CSV table of C-alpha atoms and ligand atoms in Angstrom, one decimal:
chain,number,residue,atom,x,y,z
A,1106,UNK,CA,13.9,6.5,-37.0
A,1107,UNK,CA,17.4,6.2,-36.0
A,1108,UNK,CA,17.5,8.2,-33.0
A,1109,UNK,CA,15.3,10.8,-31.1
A,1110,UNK,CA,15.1,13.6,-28.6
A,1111,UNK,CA,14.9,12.5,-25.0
A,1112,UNK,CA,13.5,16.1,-22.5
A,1113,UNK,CA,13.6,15.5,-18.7
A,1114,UNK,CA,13.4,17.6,-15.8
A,1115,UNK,CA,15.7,17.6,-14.1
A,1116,UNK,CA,15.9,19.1,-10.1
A,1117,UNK,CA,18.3,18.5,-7.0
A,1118,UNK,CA,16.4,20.6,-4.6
A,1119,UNK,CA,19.5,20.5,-2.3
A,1120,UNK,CA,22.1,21.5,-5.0
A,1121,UNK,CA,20.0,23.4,-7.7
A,1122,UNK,CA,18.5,26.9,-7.4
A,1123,UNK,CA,15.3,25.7,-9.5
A,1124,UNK,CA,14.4,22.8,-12.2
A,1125,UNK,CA,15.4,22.7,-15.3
A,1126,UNK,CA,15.4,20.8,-18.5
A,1127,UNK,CA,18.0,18.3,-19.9
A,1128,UNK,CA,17.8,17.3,-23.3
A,1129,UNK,CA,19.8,13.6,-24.7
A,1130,UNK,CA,20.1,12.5,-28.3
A,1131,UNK,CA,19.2,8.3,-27.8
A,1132,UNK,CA,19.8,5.6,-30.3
A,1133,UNK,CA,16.3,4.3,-31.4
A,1134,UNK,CA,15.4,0.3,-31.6
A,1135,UNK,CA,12.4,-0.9,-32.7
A,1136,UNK,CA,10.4,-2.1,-29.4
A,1137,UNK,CA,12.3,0.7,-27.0
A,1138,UNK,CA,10.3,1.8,-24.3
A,1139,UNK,CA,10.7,5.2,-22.2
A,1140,UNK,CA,12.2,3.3,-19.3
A,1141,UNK,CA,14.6,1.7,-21.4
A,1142,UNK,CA,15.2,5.3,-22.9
A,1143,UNK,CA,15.7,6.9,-19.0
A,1144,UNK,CA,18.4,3.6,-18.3
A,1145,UNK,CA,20.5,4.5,-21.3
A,1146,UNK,CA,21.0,7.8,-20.2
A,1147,UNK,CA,21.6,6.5,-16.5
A,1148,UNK,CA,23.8,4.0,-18.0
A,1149,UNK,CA,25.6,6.2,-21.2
A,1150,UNK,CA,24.9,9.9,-20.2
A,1151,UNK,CA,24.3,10.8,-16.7
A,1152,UNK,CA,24.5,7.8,-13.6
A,1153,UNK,CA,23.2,10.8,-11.3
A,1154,UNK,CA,19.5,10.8,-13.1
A,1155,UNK,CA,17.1,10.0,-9.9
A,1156,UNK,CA,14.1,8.0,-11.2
A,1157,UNK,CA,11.6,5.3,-9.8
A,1158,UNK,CA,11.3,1.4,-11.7
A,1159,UNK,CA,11.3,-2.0,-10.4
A,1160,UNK,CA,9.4,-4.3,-12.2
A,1161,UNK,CA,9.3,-3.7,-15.9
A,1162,UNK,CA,6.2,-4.9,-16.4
A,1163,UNK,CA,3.8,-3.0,-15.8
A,1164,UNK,CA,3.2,-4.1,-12.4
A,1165,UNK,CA,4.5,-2.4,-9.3
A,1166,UNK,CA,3.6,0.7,-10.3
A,1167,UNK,CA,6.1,2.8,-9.5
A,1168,UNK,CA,7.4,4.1,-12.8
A,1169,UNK,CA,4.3,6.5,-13.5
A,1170,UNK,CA,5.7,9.7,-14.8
A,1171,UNK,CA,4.5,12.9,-16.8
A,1172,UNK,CA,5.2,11.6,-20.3
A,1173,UNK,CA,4.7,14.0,-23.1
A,1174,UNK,CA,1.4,15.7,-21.8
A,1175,UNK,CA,0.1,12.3,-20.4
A,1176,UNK,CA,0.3,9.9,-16.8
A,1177,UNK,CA,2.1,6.8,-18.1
A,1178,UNK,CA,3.9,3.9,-17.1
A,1179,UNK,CA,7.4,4.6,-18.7
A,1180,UNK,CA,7.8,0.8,-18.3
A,1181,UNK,CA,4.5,0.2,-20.3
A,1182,UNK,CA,5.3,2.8,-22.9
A,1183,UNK,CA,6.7,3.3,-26.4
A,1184,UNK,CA,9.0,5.7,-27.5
A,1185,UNK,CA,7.1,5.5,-30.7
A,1186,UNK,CA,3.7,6.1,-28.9
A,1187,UNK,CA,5.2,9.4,-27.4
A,1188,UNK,CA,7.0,11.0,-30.0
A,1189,UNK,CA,6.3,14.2,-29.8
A,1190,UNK,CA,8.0,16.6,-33.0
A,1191,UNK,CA,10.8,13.9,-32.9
A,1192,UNK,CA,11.2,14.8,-28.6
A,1193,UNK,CA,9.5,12.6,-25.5
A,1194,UNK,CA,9.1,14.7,-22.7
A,1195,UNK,CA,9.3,13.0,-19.2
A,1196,UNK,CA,8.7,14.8,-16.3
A,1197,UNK,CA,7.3,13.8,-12.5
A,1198,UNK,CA,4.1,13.3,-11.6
A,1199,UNK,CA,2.2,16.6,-10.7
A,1200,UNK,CA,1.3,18.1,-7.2
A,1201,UNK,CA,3.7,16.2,-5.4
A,1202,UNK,CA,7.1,17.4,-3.9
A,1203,UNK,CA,9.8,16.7,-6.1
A,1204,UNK,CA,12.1,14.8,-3.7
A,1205,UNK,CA,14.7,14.3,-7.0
A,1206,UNK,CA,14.4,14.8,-10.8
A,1207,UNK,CA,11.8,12.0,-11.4
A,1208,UNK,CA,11.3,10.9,-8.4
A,1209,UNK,CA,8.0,12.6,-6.2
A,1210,UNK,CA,7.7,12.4,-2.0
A,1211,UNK,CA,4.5,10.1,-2.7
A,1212,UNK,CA,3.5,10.1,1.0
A,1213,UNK,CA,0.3,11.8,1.1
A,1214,UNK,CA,-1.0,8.8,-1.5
A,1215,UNK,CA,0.1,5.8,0.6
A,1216,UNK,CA,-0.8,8.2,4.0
A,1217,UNK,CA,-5.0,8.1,2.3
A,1218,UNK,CA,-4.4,4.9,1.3
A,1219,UNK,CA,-3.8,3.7,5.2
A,1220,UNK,CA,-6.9,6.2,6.0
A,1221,UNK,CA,-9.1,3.5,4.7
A,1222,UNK,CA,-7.8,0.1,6.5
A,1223,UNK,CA,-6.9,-1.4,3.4
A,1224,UNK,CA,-7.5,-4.8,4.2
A,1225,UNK,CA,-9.9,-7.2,5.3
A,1226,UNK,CA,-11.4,-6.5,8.6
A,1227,UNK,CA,-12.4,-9.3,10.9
A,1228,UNK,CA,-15.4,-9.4,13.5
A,1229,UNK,CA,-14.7,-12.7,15.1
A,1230,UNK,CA,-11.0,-15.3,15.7
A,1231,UNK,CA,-9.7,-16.6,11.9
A,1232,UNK,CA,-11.8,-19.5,10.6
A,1233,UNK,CA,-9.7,-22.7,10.5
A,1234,UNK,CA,-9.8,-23.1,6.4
A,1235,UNK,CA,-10.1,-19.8,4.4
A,1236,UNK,CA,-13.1,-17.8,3.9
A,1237,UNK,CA,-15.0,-19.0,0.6
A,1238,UNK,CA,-17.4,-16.3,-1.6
A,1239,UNK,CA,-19.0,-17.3,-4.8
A,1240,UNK,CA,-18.1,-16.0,-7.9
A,1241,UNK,CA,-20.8,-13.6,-8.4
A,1242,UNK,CA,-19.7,-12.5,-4.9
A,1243,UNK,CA,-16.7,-12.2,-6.2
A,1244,UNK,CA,-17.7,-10.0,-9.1
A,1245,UNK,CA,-18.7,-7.5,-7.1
A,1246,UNK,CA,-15.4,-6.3,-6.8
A,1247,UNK,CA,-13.6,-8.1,-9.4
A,1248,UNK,CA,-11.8,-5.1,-11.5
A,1249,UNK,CA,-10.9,-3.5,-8.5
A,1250,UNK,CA,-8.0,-5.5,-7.3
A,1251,UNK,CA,-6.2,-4.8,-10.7
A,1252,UNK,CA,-4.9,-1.5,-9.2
A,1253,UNK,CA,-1.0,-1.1,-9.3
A,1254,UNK,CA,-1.2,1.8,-6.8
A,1255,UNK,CA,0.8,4.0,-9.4
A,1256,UNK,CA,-0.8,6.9,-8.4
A,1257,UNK,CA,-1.5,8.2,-12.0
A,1258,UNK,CA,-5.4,8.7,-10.5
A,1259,UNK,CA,-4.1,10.6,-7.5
A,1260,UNK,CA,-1.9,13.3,-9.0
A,1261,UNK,CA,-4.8,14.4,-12.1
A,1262,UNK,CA,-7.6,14.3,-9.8
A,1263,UNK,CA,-8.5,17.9,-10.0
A,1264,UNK,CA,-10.4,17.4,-6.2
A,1265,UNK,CA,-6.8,16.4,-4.7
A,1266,UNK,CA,-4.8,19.7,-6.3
A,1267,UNK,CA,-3.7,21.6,-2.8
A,1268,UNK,CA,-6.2,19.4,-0.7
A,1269,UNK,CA,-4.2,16.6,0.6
A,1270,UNK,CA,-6.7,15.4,3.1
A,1271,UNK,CA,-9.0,14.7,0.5
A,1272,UNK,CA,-8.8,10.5,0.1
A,1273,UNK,CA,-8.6,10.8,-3.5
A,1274,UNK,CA,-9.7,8.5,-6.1
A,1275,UNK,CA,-7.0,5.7,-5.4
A,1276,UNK,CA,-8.0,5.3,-2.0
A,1277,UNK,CA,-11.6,5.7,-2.5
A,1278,UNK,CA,-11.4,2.6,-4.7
A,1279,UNK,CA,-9.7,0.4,-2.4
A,1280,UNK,CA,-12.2,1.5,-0.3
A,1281,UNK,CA,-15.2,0.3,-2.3
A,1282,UNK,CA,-12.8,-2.8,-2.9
A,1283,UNK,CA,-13.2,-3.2,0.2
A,1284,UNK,CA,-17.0,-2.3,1.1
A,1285,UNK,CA,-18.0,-4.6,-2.0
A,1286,UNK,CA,-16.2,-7.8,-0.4
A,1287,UNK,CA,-18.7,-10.1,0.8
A,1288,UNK,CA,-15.8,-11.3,3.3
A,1289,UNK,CA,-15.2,-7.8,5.0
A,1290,UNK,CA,-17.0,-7.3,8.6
A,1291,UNK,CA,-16.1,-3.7,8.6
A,1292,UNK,CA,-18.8,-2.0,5.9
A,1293,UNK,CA,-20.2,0.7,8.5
A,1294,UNK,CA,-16.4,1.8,9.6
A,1295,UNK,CA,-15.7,1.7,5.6
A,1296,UNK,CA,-18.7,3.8,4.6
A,1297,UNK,CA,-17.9,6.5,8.0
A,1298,UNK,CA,-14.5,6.9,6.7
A,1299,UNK,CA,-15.3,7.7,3.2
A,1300,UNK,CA,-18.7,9.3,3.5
A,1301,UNK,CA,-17.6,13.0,3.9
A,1302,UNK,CA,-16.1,15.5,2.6
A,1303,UNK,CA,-13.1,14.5,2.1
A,1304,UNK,CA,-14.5,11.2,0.8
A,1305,UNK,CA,-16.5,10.7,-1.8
A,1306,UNK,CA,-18.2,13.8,-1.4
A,1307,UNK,CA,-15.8,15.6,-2.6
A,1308,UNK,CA,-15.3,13.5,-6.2
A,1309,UNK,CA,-16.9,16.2,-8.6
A,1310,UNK,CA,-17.3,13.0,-11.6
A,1311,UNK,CA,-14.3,14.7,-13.6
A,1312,UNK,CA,-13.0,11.2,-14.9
A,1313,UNK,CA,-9.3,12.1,-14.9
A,1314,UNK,CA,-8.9,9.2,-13.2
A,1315,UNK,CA,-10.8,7.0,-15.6
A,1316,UNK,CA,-8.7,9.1,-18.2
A,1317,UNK,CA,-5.1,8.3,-16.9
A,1318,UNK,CA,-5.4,4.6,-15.4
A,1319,UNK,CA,-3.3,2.9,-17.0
A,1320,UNK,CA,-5.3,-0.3,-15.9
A,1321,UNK,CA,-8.4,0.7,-17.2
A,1322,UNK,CA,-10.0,0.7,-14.2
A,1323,UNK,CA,-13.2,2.8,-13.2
A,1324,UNK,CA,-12.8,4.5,-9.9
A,1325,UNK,CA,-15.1,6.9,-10.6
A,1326,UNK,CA,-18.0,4.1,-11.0
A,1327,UNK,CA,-17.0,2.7,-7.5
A,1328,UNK,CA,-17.2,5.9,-5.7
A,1329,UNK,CA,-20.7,6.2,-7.0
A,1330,UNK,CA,-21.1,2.9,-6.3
A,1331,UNK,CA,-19.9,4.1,-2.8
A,1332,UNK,CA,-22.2,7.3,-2.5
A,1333,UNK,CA,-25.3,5.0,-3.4
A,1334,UNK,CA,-24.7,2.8,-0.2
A,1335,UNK,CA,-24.2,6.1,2.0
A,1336,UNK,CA,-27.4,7.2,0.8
A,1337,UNK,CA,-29.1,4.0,1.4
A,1338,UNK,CA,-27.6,4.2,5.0
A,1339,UNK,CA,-29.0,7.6,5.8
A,1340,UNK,CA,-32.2,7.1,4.5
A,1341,UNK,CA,-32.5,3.9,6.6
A,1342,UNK,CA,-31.2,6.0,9.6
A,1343,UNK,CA,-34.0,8.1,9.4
A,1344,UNK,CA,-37.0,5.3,9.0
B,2181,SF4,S1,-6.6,3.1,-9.8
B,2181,SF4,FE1,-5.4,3.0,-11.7
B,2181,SF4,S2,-4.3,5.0,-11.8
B,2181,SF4,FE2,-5.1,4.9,-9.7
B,2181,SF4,S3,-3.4,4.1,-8.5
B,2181,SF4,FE3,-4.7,2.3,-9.2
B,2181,SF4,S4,-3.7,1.6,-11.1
B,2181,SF4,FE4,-2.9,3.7,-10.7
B,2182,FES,S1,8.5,-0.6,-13.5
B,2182,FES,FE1,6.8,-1.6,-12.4
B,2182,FES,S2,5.1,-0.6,-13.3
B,2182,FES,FE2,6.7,0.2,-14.5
């Protein structure tokens, strides 16, 4: 392959009466990835094309995109693996406002994401040295901390589509990151802010998540791992 078709939407909602598709013709090397793909036309085509990268390497996160019918990293992806009729198709991730082109106004994510107190809560002053588990302690919640926050989960959760106040499957995992942590001192405050619903109540088990993570992690096991405990907790509430 010498060279192939490069699709993206494209959408300036302050200049530009709707979206619209832009199509580029981009030299193919062996190895090229769909960022590298976006760059060149940022650096050879058109310097105005608004997308989101920083670290390349499949890290931060914050390259997910729409990429030919599929939530990708375009960091972590090959042109090759996305060919689609000679064309990749990139376009923003879904149910979000389109701030510009590829770039989405991701604030309801990181606003559930703070819903949950994403981070250890303490019951007592810092100990002196830091605060030891074992490792099957640790395995309780040992996949968990592998997510980018990318926000693949978020925007294909078919619970989340025109329900922003549901947490959504990104937050409900750092929640059970959380919960599962044989460190945290805040498991009842963890299991009232997800146990509702729009918690994990609301997760109708329709594995997009599982489907589009590009970490391969398994949200929807932790919120059922979640719902368990909230059962446990009424049941023992009503003893
Ligand atoms: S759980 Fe996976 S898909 Fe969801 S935000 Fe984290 S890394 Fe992205
Ligand atoms: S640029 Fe960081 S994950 Fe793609």
């Amino acid at each position: 392959m010498e060279a192939f078709n490069l699709k993206i939407f494209r959408y300036d909602p302050e200049k530009d009466a709707g979206p619209h598709w832009d199509t580029f013709r981009i030299p193919y090397r062996e190895g090229m990835t769909v960022l590298e793909a976006l760059l060149r036309v940022v650096e050879h085509d058109d310097p105005s094309l608004a997308m989101r990268y920083s670290c390349r390497e499949a890290i931060c996160g914050s390259c997910a995109m729409y990429i030919s019918g599929w939530y990708r990293l375009a960091c972590k992806t090959q042109v090759k693996d996305a060919l689609e009729d000679g064309t990749v198709t990139v376009s923003p991730l879904p149910h979000l406002r389109v701030i510009k082109d590829l770039v989405v106004d991701m604030e309801p994510f990181w606003r559930n994401y703070e819903r949950i107190k994403p981070y250890l809560i303490e019951d007592g002053p810092p100990p002196e040295r830091e605060r030891l588990q074992t490792p099957a302690e640790r395995a309780q919640y040992a996949e968990m901390v592998d997510c980018i926050l990318c926000g693949a989960c978020y925007t294909s959760c078919p619970s989340g589509v025109n329900n922003e106040e549901y947490l959504g499957p990104h937050a409900l995992l750092w929640a059970a990151r959380f919960y599962f942590d044989s460190r945290d001192a805040g498991k009842d405050e963890r299991l009232n802010r997800v146990a509702n619903e729009n918690g994990i109540f609301r997760c109708h088990t329709a594995f997009n998540c599982v489907e589009t993570c590009p970490k391969h992690l398994n949200q929807t096991e932790a919120i059922q791992r979640l719902k368990a405990e909230a059962v446990k907790k009424a049941l023992a509430l009503r003893r």
